[in-house]
Short mmCIF file of C-alpha atoms and ligand atoms in Angstrom, two decimals:
data_model
loop_
_atom_site.label_atom_id
_atom_site.label_comp_id
_atom_site.label_asym_id
_atom_site.label_seq_id
_atom_site.Cartn_x
_atom_site.Cartn_y
_atom_site.Cartn_z
CA MET A 1104 101.24 117.79 100.92
CA THR A 1105 99.37 115.74 98.76
CA VAL A 1106 100.67 112.13 98.19
CA LYS A 1107 101.36 110.99 94.98
CA VAL A 1108 102.56 107.65 93.88
CA ARG A 1109 103.02 105.62 90.82
CA PHE A 1110 102.66 101.94 89.63
CA ALA A 1111 105.27 101.63 86.76
CA PRO A 1112 104.65 98.27 85.07
CA SER A 1113 106.83 97.37 81.74
CA PRO A 1114 104.35 96.15 79.13
CA THR A 1115 107.05 93.35 78.23
CA GLY A 1116 104.71 90.73 79.72
CA LYS A 1117 101.47 90.27 81.66
CA LEU A 1118 100.52 91.48 84.92
CA HIS A 1119 101.47 88.87 87.49
CA VAL A 1120 100.98 88.65 91.27
CA GLY A 1121 104.12 90.33 92.25
CA ASN A 1122 103.00 93.44 90.21
CA ILE A 1123 99.55 93.40 91.48
CA ARG A 1124 100.97 93.60 95.00
CA THR A 1125 103.05 96.60 94.06
CA ALA A 1126 100.37 98.20 92.36
CA LEU A 1127 97.95 97.37 95.10
CA VAL A 1128 100.42 98.74 97.88
CA ASN A 1129 100.76 102.01 95.99
CA TRP A 1130 97.19 102.19 95.75
CA LEU A 1131 96.26 101.55 99.39
CA PHE A 1132 99.10 103.84 100.39
CA ALA A 1133 97.70 106.70 98.45
CA LYS A 1134 94.02 106.21 98.59
CA GLY A 1135 94.32 106.14 102.78
CA GLN A 1136 95.29 109.48 102.53
CA ASP A 1137 93.31 111.23 99.84
CA GLY A 1138 96.35 110.77 97.41
CA ILE A 1139 96.98 110.55 93.52
CA PHE A 1140 97.80 106.98 91.96
CA VAL A 1141 99.45 107.44 88.62
CA LEU A 1142 99.80 104.76 86.12
CA ARG A 1143 102.96 104.93 84.53
CA ILE A 1144 103.67 102.80 81.35
CA ASP A 1145 107.36 102.07 81.32
CA ASP A 1146 107.72 101.18 77.59
CA THR A 1147 111.29 102.59 77.07
CA ASP A 1148 111.95 99.27 75.69
CA LEU A 1149 110.33 99.42 72.36
CA GLU A 1150 111.17 96.26 71.35
CA ARG A 1151 109.77 94.34 73.96
CA SER A 1152 106.96 96.50 74.77
CA THR A 1153 103.74 95.69 73.26
CA LYS A 1154 100.41 97.73 73.05
CA GLU A 1155 98.61 94.06 73.68
CA ASN A 1156 100.61 94.04 77.10
CA GLU A 1157 99.69 97.71 77.84
CA ASP A 1158 96.23 97.13 76.95
CA GLY A 1159 96.10 93.79 79.25
CA ILE A 1160 97.62 95.77 82.15
CA ARG A 1161 94.84 98.31 82.00
CA LYS A 1162 92.25 95.95 81.76
CA ASP A 1163 93.63 93.97 84.73
CA LEU A 1164 93.97 96.81 86.72
CA SER A 1165 90.50 97.87 86.10
CA TRP A 1166 89.15 94.58 86.75
CA LEU A 1167 90.81 94.73 90.04
CA GLY A 1168 89.52 98.07 90.93
CA LEU A 1169 92.82 99.68 91.02
CA ASP A 1170 91.73 102.82 88.99
CA TRP A 1171 94.43 105.67 88.31
CA ASP A 1172 93.98 109.06 88.52
CA GLU A 1173 96.54 110.00 86.07
CA THR A 1174 98.37 107.75 83.52
CA PHE A 1175 101.15 108.15 80.55
CA LYS A 1176 103.59 106.32 78.73
CA GLN A 1177 107.39 106.92 78.66
CA SER A 1178 107.49 106.51 75.02
CA ASP A 1179 105.83 109.88 74.39
CA LYS A 1180 108.32 111.48 76.66
CA PHE A 1181 111.69 110.69 74.76
CA ASP A 1182 112.42 114.42 74.01
CA ARG A 1183 112.14 115.15 77.72
CA TYR A 1184 114.56 112.44 78.47
CA THR A 1185 116.87 113.66 75.96
CA ALA A 1186 116.97 117.00 77.46
CA ALA A 1187 117.71 115.69 80.72
CA ALA A 1188 120.43 113.71 79.37
CA GLU A 1189 121.96 116.74 77.79
CA GLN A 1190 121.61 118.52 81.00
CA LEU A 1191 123.63 115.73 82.63
CA LYS A 1192 126.29 115.65 80.07
CA ALA A 1193 126.66 119.39 80.54
CA SER A 1194 126.97 118.97 84.44
CA GLY A 1195 129.49 116.16 83.59
CA HIS A 1196 127.63 113.64 85.23
CA LEU A 1197 127.29 111.67 82.19
CA TYR A 1198 130.13 110.34 80.13
CA PRO A 1199 130.64 108.19 77.13
CA CYS A 1200 131.97 104.92 77.18
CA TYR A 1201 133.15 102.76 74.25
CA GLU A 1202 133.97 99.19 75.76
CA THR A 1203 132.14 96.35 73.89
CA ALA A 1204 130.18 94.17 76.14
CA GLU A 1205 132.98 91.50 75.53
CA GLU A 1206 135.60 94.01 76.77
CA LEU A 1207 133.53 94.43 79.64
CA GLU A 1208 132.81 90.86 80.48
CA ARG A 1209 136.46 90.10 80.18
CA ARG A 1210 137.58 92.85 82.72
CA LYS A 1211 134.70 91.51 85.01
CA LYS A 1212 136.42 88.06 85.05
CA ILE A 1213 139.63 89.39 85.60
CA ALA A 1214 138.58 91.55 88.55
CA LEU A 1215 136.61 88.40 90.13
CA SER A 1216 139.61 86.42 89.77
CA ARG A 1217 141.62 88.79 91.42
CA GLY A 1218 139.19 88.79 94.51
CA GLN A 1219 137.97 92.50 93.20
CA PRO A 1220 134.53 93.72 93.12
CA PRO A 1221 133.37 93.57 89.47
CA VAL A 1222 132.70 97.18 89.38
CA TYR A 1223 133.31 99.13 86.36
CA ASN A 1224 136.92 101.13 86.43
CA ARG A 1225 135.87 104.30 84.71
CA ALA A 1226 138.65 103.94 82.16
CA ALA A 1227 136.50 105.81 79.69
CA LEU A 1228 136.74 108.89 81.82
CA GLU A 1229 140.51 108.94 81.12
CA LEU A 1230 140.02 109.12 77.37
CA THR A 1231 141.11 112.37 75.47
CA ASP A 1232 139.07 113.95 72.94
CA GLU A 1233 141.45 112.21 70.20
CA GLN A 1234 141.27 108.88 71.42
CA ARG A 1235 137.42 109.37 71.57
CA LYS A 1236 137.48 110.81 67.99
CA ALA A 1237 139.67 107.49 67.01
CA LEU A 1238 137.23 104.92 68.40
CA GLU A 1239 134.32 107.05 66.79
CA ALA A 1240 136.12 106.87 63.48
CA GLU A 1241 136.34 102.89 63.94
CA GLY A 1242 132.87 102.94 63.91
CA ARG A 1243 132.22 102.53 67.70
CA ARG A 1244 128.94 104.27 69.23
CA PRO A 1245 129.29 105.34 72.89
CA HIS A 1246 127.23 104.32 75.46
CA TRP A 1247 126.61 106.68 78.41
CA ARG A 1248 126.95 106.05 82.02
CA PHE A 1249 126.21 108.24 85.06
CA LYS A 1250 129.13 109.08 87.19
CA LEU A 1251 128.22 108.23 90.64
CA SER A 1252 129.55 110.35 93.51
CA GLY A 1253 131.42 107.54 95.35
CA GLY A 1254 129.94 108.57 98.57
CA ARG A 1255 127.00 107.11 100.20
CA ALA A 1256 123.57 107.41 99.17
CA GLU A 1257 121.09 107.38 102.31
CA TRP A 1258 117.38 107.29 102.97
CA ILE A 1259 115.26 106.46 105.43
CA ASP A 1260 113.07 103.37 103.87
CA LEU A 1261 109.56 103.07 105.05
CA VAL A 1262 109.63 99.40 105.37
CA ARG A 1263 113.38 99.08 105.68
CA GLY A 1264 114.34 101.78 108.06
CA GLN A 1265 117.83 103.57 107.56
CA GLN A 1266 119.43 102.74 104.20
CA SER A 1267 123.12 103.41 103.21
CA ILE A 1268 124.43 102.64 99.38
CA ASP A 1269 128.00 102.84 99.40
CA THR A 1270 128.13 104.11 95.72
CA SER A 1271 131.89 103.41 95.45
CA SER A 1272 130.69 99.71 95.58
CA VAL A 1273 128.56 99.78 92.47
CA SER A 1274 129.36 100.41 88.74
CA ASP A 1275 128.25 103.74 87.24
CA PRO A 1276 124.99 103.01 85.65
CA VAL A 1277 124.41 102.92 82.00
CA LEU A 1278 121.75 105.24 81.06
CA ILE A 1279 121.99 105.28 77.46
CA ARG A 1280 122.67 102.51 75.30
CA GLU A 1281 125.11 102.41 72.15
CA ASP A 1282 121.78 102.71 69.72
CA GLY A 1283 120.77 105.81 71.95
CA SER A 1284 117.91 104.15 73.56
CA PHE A 1285 117.41 104.97 77.38
CA LEU A 1286 117.41 102.42 79.85
CA TYR A 1287 114.87 102.33 82.70
CA THR A 1288 117.05 104.22 85.52
CA MET A 1289 116.93 108.13 84.30
CA PRO A 1290 113.52 108.24 82.64
CA SER A 1291 112.06 106.97 85.77
CA VAL A 1292 113.80 109.68 87.67
CA VAL A 1293 113.12 112.16 85.33
CA ASP A 1294 109.27 111.45 85.48
CA ASP A 1295 109.21 111.10 89.26
CA ILE A 1296 110.42 114.73 89.22
CA ASP A 1297 108.06 116.06 86.49
CA ALA A 1298 105.07 114.23 87.87
CA LYS A 1299 105.80 115.34 91.55
CA ILE A 1300 105.86 112.03 92.83
CA THR A 1301 106.27 112.14 96.55
CA HIS A 1302 106.93 108.30 97.45
CA VAL A 1303 108.21 105.71 95.30
CA ILE A 1304 107.15 102.27 96.38
CA ARG A 1305 108.30 98.99 94.91
CA GLY A 1306 110.11 95.60 95.16
CA GLU A 1307 113.29 95.35 97.05
CA ASP A 1308 115.01 94.02 94.14
CA HIS A 1309 115.23 97.88 93.46
CA VAL A 1310 117.36 98.82 96.46
CA THR A 1311 120.44 99.12 94.64
CA ASN A 1312 118.97 101.37 91.80
CA SER A 1313 117.66 103.66 94.31
CA GLY A 1314 121.32 104.32 95.64
CA ALA A 1315 121.89 105.56 92.02
CA GLN A 1316 118.90 107.19 91.21
CA ILE A 1317 118.87 109.44 94.26
CA GLU A 1318 122.07 110.90 93.08
CA ILE A 1319 120.49 111.21 89.52
CA PHE A 1320 117.54 113.31 91.40
CA LEU A 1321 120.10 115.41 92.79
CA ALA A 1322 122.09 115.89 89.46
CA LEU A 1323 118.96 116.92 87.94
CA GLY A 1324 118.00 119.38 90.45
CA GLY A 1325 114.99 117.41 91.94
CA LYS A 1326 114.40 116.34 95.59
CA PRO A 1327 114.46 112.42 95.85
CA PRO A 1328 111.03 111.46 96.84
CA GLU A 1329 110.28 109.01 100.09
CA MET A 1330 111.01 105.31 99.24
CA ALA A 1331 109.73 101.99 100.54
CA HIS A 1332 111.07 98.71 99.18
CA MET A 1333 108.62 95.88 99.95
CA PRO A 1334 110.24 92.19 100.49
CA LEU A 1335 109.68 90.07 97.29
CA LEU A 1336 106.94 87.38 97.22
CA ILE A 1337 107.92 83.89 97.48
CA GLY A 1338 105.96 80.54 97.43
CA ALA A 1339 104.37 79.08 100.10
CA ASP A 1340 107.13 76.31 100.43
CA GLY A 1341 109.36 79.30 101.04
CA GLN A 1342 111.72 78.36 98.02
CA GLY A 1343 111.77 81.47 96.22
CA LEU A 1344 109.30 82.82 93.69
CA SER A 1345 108.48 79.45 91.52
CA LYS A 1346 108.25 79.79 88.07
CA ARG A 1347 104.23 79.10 88.51
CA LEU A 1348 104.24 81.92 90.95
CA GLY A 1349 106.41 84.17 89.23
CA SER A 1350 104.02 83.87 85.86
CA LEU A 1351 100.71 83.39 87.66
CA SER A 1352 98.92 86.44 85.97
CA ALA A 1353 96.12 88.36 86.60
CA GLU A 1354 94.45 87.17 83.69
CA GLU A 1355 95.04 83.55 84.51
CA LEU A 1356 93.27 84.14 88.14
CA ARG A 1357 90.39 85.82 86.46
CA ASN A 1358 89.87 83.12 83.94
CA SER A 1359 89.89 80.78 86.98
CA GLY A 1360 87.12 82.53 88.48
CA PHE A 1361 89.04 84.24 91.22
CA GLU A 1362 87.32 87.35 92.83
CA PRO A 1363 89.29 90.74 92.92
CA ILE A 1364 88.58 91.27 96.58
CA ALA A 1365 90.11 87.79 97.45
CA ILE A 1366 93.36 88.45 95.52
CA LEU A 1367 93.56 91.85 96.86
CA SER A 1368 92.59 91.13 100.38
CA LEU A 1369 95.39 88.38 100.40
CA LEU A 1370 98.08 90.52 98.70
CA ALA A 1371 97.28 93.44 101.10
CA LYS A 1372 97.80 91.50 104.16
CA LEU A 1373 100.73 89.20 103.00
CA GLY A 1374 103.84 89.89 104.82
CA THR A 1375 102.28 92.31 107.58
CA SER A 1376 101.55 91.68 111.09
CA ASP A 1377 97.36 91.87 110.02
CA PRO A 1378 95.73 88.25 110.00
CA VAL A 1379 95.10 87.40 106.41
CA GLU A 1380 91.07 87.53 105.83
CA ALA A 1381 88.94 88.48 103.34
CA ARG A 1382 87.79 92.18 103.33
CA ASP A 1383 84.60 93.78 101.74
CA SER A 1384 86.15 96.43 99.74
CA LEU A 1385 89.35 98.37 98.60
CA GLN A 1386 88.58 101.31 100.81
CA GLN A 1387 88.56 99.00 103.76
CA LEU A 1388 91.89 97.65 102.90
CA ALA A 1389 93.15 101.16 102.30
CA MET A 1390 92.06 102.17 105.97
CA GLU A 1391 93.84 99.34 107.42
CA PHE A 1392 97.00 99.77 105.56
CA SER A 1393 100.35 100.98 106.98
CA PHE A 1394 104.10 100.54 106.17
CA SER A 1395 104.70 100.20 109.77
CA LYS A 1396 102.72 96.89 109.64
CA MET A 1397 105.05 95.64 106.96
CA GLY A 1398 107.77 93.03 107.92
CA ARG A 1399 111.13 92.65 106.19
CA ALA A 1400 110.76 88.70 105.57
CA PRO A 1401 109.86 87.48 102.22
CA ALA A 1402 106.03 87.20 101.82
CA ARG A 1403 104.73 83.95 101.09
CA PHE A 1404 101.85 83.46 98.72
CA ASP A 1405 99.96 80.27 99.45
CA GLU A 1406 97.51 79.34 96.81
CA ASN A 1407 95.54 77.65 99.49
CA GLU A 1408 95.12 80.62 101.42
CA LEU A 1409 93.83 82.22 98.28
CA ASN A 1410 91.41 79.40 97.80
CA GLY A 1411 90.23 79.76 101.23
CA LEU A 1412 89.73 83.83 101.00
CA ASN A 1413 87.88 83.35 97.48
CA ALA A 1414 85.52 80.45 99.10
CA HIS A 1415 84.63 82.97 101.75
CA VAL A 1416 83.93 85.70 99.37
CA VAL A 1417 81.69 83.59 97.26
CA HIS A 1418 79.87 82.00 99.98
CA ALA A 1419 78.73 85.50 101.01
CA MET A 1420 77.47 86.57 97.49
CA GLY A 1421 73.56 86.96 97.05
CA PHE A 1422 71.83 85.53 94.27
CA ALA A 1423 71.36 89.06 92.44
CA THR A 1424 75.05 89.57 92.39
CA VAL A 1425 75.87 86.09 90.98
CA GLN A 1426 73.15 85.65 88.54
CA PRO A 1427 74.58 87.48 85.76
CA ARG A 1428 77.80 85.12 86.06
CA LEU A 1429 76.12 81.88 86.47
CA ALA A 1430 74.00 82.46 83.40
CA LYS A 1431 77.27 82.33 81.31
CA LEU A 1432 77.44 78.89 82.56
CA ALA A 1433 75.60 75.73 80.77
CA TYR A 1434 72.34 75.69 82.25
CA GLY A 1435 72.83 78.89 84.35
CA ASP A 1436 69.90 80.52 83.06
CA LYS A 1437 67.73 78.00 84.96
CA ALA A 1438 69.82 78.97 88.32
CA THR A 1439 67.19 80.03 91.09
CA PRO A 1440 67.98 81.47 94.17
CA GLU A 1441 67.06 78.47 96.22
CA PHE A 1442 69.72 76.57 93.89
CA TRP A 1443 72.33 79.10 94.76
CA ASP A 1444 71.51 78.80 98.56
CA ALA A 1445 71.98 75.38 98.34
CA ILE A 1446 75.10 75.11 96.52
CA ARG A 1447 77.12 78.17 97.32
CA LYS A 1448 78.87 76.95 100.44
CA ASN A 1449 80.26 74.03 98.19
CA LEU A 1450 81.84 76.34 95.73
CA VAL A 1451 85.46 77.74 95.68
CA THR A 1452 84.80 79.93 92.72
CA VAL A 1453 81.87 80.82 91.06
CA PRO A 1454 82.57 79.03 88.08
CA ASP A 1455 82.78 75.68 90.02
CA ALA A 1456 78.82 75.99 90.13
CA ALA A 1457 78.92 74.41 86.75
CA LEU A 1458 78.98 70.97 88.19
CA TRP A 1459 76.02 71.55 90.35
CA LEU A 1460 74.15 73.42 87.44
CA ALA A 1461 74.56 70.15 85.41
CA VAL A 1462 73.50 68.03 88.12
CA VAL A 1463 70.25 69.96 88.89
CA TYR A 1464 69.48 71.13 85.51
CA GLY A 1465 71.33 68.61 83.38
CA GLY A 1466 70.16 65.72 81.50
CA GLY A 1467 71.24 62.12 82.26
CA LEU A 1468 74.50 61.60 84.39
CA THR A 1469 77.11 59.01 83.77
CA GLY A 1470 76.02 57.46 86.79
CA PRO A 1471 78.51 55.77 89.19
CA GLU A 1472 79.80 52.38 89.07
CA LEU A 1473 78.03 50.30 91.61
CA SER A 1474 78.84 47.06 93.34
CA ASP A 1475 75.91 44.45 93.00
CA GLU A 1476 75.13 44.91 96.63
CA ASP A 1477 74.74 48.61 95.92
CA LYS A 1478 72.85 47.98 92.86
CA ALA A 1479 70.18 45.90 94.84
CA PHE A 1480 70.30 48.46 97.63
CA ILE A 1481 69.26 51.31 95.07
CA GLY A 1482 66.66 49.08 93.58
CA GLU A 1483 65.17 48.66 96.76
CA ALA A 1484 65.27 52.86 97.38
CA ALA A 1485 63.76 53.22 93.93
CA LYS A 1486 60.98 51.07 95.00
CA LEU A 1487 60.43 53.08 97.95
CA PHE A 1488 60.63 56.55 96.17
CA PRO A 1489 57.43 58.58 97.24
CA ALA A 1490 54.93 59.38 94.62
CA GLY A 1491 53.97 63.11 93.42
CA GLU A 1492 56.24 66.07 93.70
CA VAL A 1493 59.38 66.14 96.22
CA THR A 1494 59.32 68.43 99.30
CA LEU A 1495 62.09 69.68 101.78
CA ASP A 1496 60.93 66.67 103.89
CA THR A 1497 61.11 64.01 101.28
CA TRP A 1498 64.86 63.04 101.74
CA LYS A 1499 64.26 62.58 105.21
CA THR A 1500 61.07 60.77 105.17
CA TRP A 1501 62.44 58.48 101.96
CA SER A 1502 66.01 57.82 103.46
CA GLU A 1503 64.30 56.70 106.86
CA ALA A 1504 62.09 54.32 104.89
CA VAL A 1505 65.21 52.93 102.99
CA LYS A 1506 67.05 52.46 106.27
CA ALA A 1507 64.01 50.66 107.70
CA LYS A 1508 63.63 48.44 104.80
CA THR A 1509 67.56 47.77 104.23
CA GLY A 1510 68.73 47.96 107.63
CA ARG A 1511 71.56 50.29 106.28
CA LYS A 1512 72.69 53.27 108.04
CA GLY A 1513 75.19 56.43 108.14
CA LYS A 1514 77.44 56.39 104.94
CA GLN A 1515 76.34 52.98 103.77
CA LEU A 1516 73.04 54.21 103.30
CA PHE A 1517 73.59 57.91 102.35
CA GLN A 1518 76.68 57.51 100.03
CA PRO A 1519 75.16 55.44 97.25
CA LEU A 1520 72.08 57.48 97.11
CA ARG A 1521 74.05 60.72 96.77
CA ARG A 1522 76.43 59.15 94.05
CA VAL A 1523 73.43 57.87 92.12
CA LEU A 1524 71.16 61.02 92.39
CA THR A 1525 74.29 63.59 91.83
CA ASP A 1526 77.08 61.50 90.61
CA GLN A 1527 79.42 63.36 93.39
CA GLU A 1528 80.66 61.84 96.55
CA HIS A 1529 80.09 64.89 98.35
CA GLY A 1530 78.13 68.06 98.02
CA PRO A 1531 75.44 70.15 99.38
CA GLU A 1532 72.79 68.94 101.80
CA MET A 1533 70.60 66.07 100.15
CA ASP A 1534 67.28 67.48 100.98
CA ARG A 1535 68.03 70.54 99.26
CA MET A 1536 69.62 68.71 96.09
CA LEU A 1537 66.86 66.31 95.90
CA MET A 1538 64.05 69.02 95.89
CA LEU A 1539 66.08 70.64 93.19
CA ILE A 1540 66.55 67.74 91.02
CA GLY A 1541 62.95 67.02 91.25
CA ALA A 1542 60.98 63.78 91.19
CA GLU A 1543 61.15 62.95 87.69
CA LYS A 1544 64.82 63.11 87.28
CA ALA A 1545 65.50 61.61 90.63
CA ARG A 1546 63.48 58.55 89.84
CA ASP A 1547 65.17 58.21 86.46
CA ARG A 1548 68.52 58.34 87.79
CA LEU A 1549 67.82 55.65 90.42
CA ILE A 1550 66.25 53.32 87.64
CA GLN A 1551 69.03 53.99 85.64
CA ALA A 1552 71.72 52.72 88.17
CA ALA A 1553 69.67 49.70 89.12
CA PRO A 1554 67.52 48.67 86.10
N1 LIG B 829 109.24 99.44 85.22
C1 LIG B 829 110.06 99.40 86.50
C2 LIG B 829 109.68 97.97 86.93
O1 LIG B 829 108.83 97.27 86.31
C3 LIG B 829 109.46 100.36 87.53
C4 LIG B 829 110.24 100.35 88.88
C5 LIG B 829 110.11 101.24 89.61
O2 LIG B 829 108.77 101.34 90.40
O3 LIG B 829 110.75 102.42 89.87
O4 LIG B 829 110.47 96.95 87.78
#
């Protein structure tokens, strides 16, 4: 049996970290066993779905390297859903209801006030043909509910183990709205049947849906696929999905300079028994993936951890790889392999290189505010600055001469020099920086700081 999975985002917004994780886990699970990864666009909600979001999702997945083998949109399949709905009506699984939203809300409140579960009471099943006609004559349009069996829907979840949903404890789900539009529940099942999906992998917020969907699979003559419901992502503070994390999009991560493999490494390992470490490729992550490693506790997404992984990935990048990206930053066309080697360990993201490009290749710096004492010190240092070209030894010989002359050492000695030459408190090793900055610029900066 070939494994076939689907990632089914709704194009009602951008791809955010939670979606990326779902897409990734589907991809890893499938590709780890030569399976097929399907991208399904869940755009039955025509009002809230946009082409722009759909294009964005495709662009983001491609950027991440989560390529799909097949793709389709639900909006192309309305005829198929209508046929499935007719089938369910004919078999008595789908029944028309006429309650308004207000009526349902009122009933819910009454049930709750009586300490009863707010489950739909199936009053519509009692309607006679005449009553239905009368309601329709009033101008009411039906919405359609799926009649759950009232028994237990059971499956062995690849993450959660044995699952059992008491379908008498949930309302019969509405599959078709009053205006004839389909909610997500049935089209998803129809598509999973048609596409021969073997495994449905999604967030645990869908567990209750799965109870109803298993019954819809059976009612349509399909075989329910295997299921895996992953614990949700929460913020590093353990406080549930923060607004920031909930909306942290792939686009934002890309624009902030995060590397796909850093994001993927983190999301593949979060909430699993594997250590969170950067990997080289999706293939490697796929080889290491197993649902048996996934825990049931919510997975904590820590942006600091992402920074750490990203830095690790950037530090290992060769100049040839990074050059085209540096070239997009100011002065980036001037960058040399020596420059990249000197600065890379100081970066979290590639765009962080902008700072060092400006320091090395840019013109005048703003220059730090110096105390009078430091100004005098820099004045001495300027006088001792050697003539001619700067080499890798210049920093050492020069700073030793400055030390001997001024009696300063350690931080007192190095810090003002670094600040004047680079405008920064910290940074790459100064011997390399001085060489990159060059004699002329270094002299100018010293003189400017202590005229
Ligand atoms: N469009 C649904 C969602 O984004 C898909 C859920 C599923 O995977 O079945 O929640």
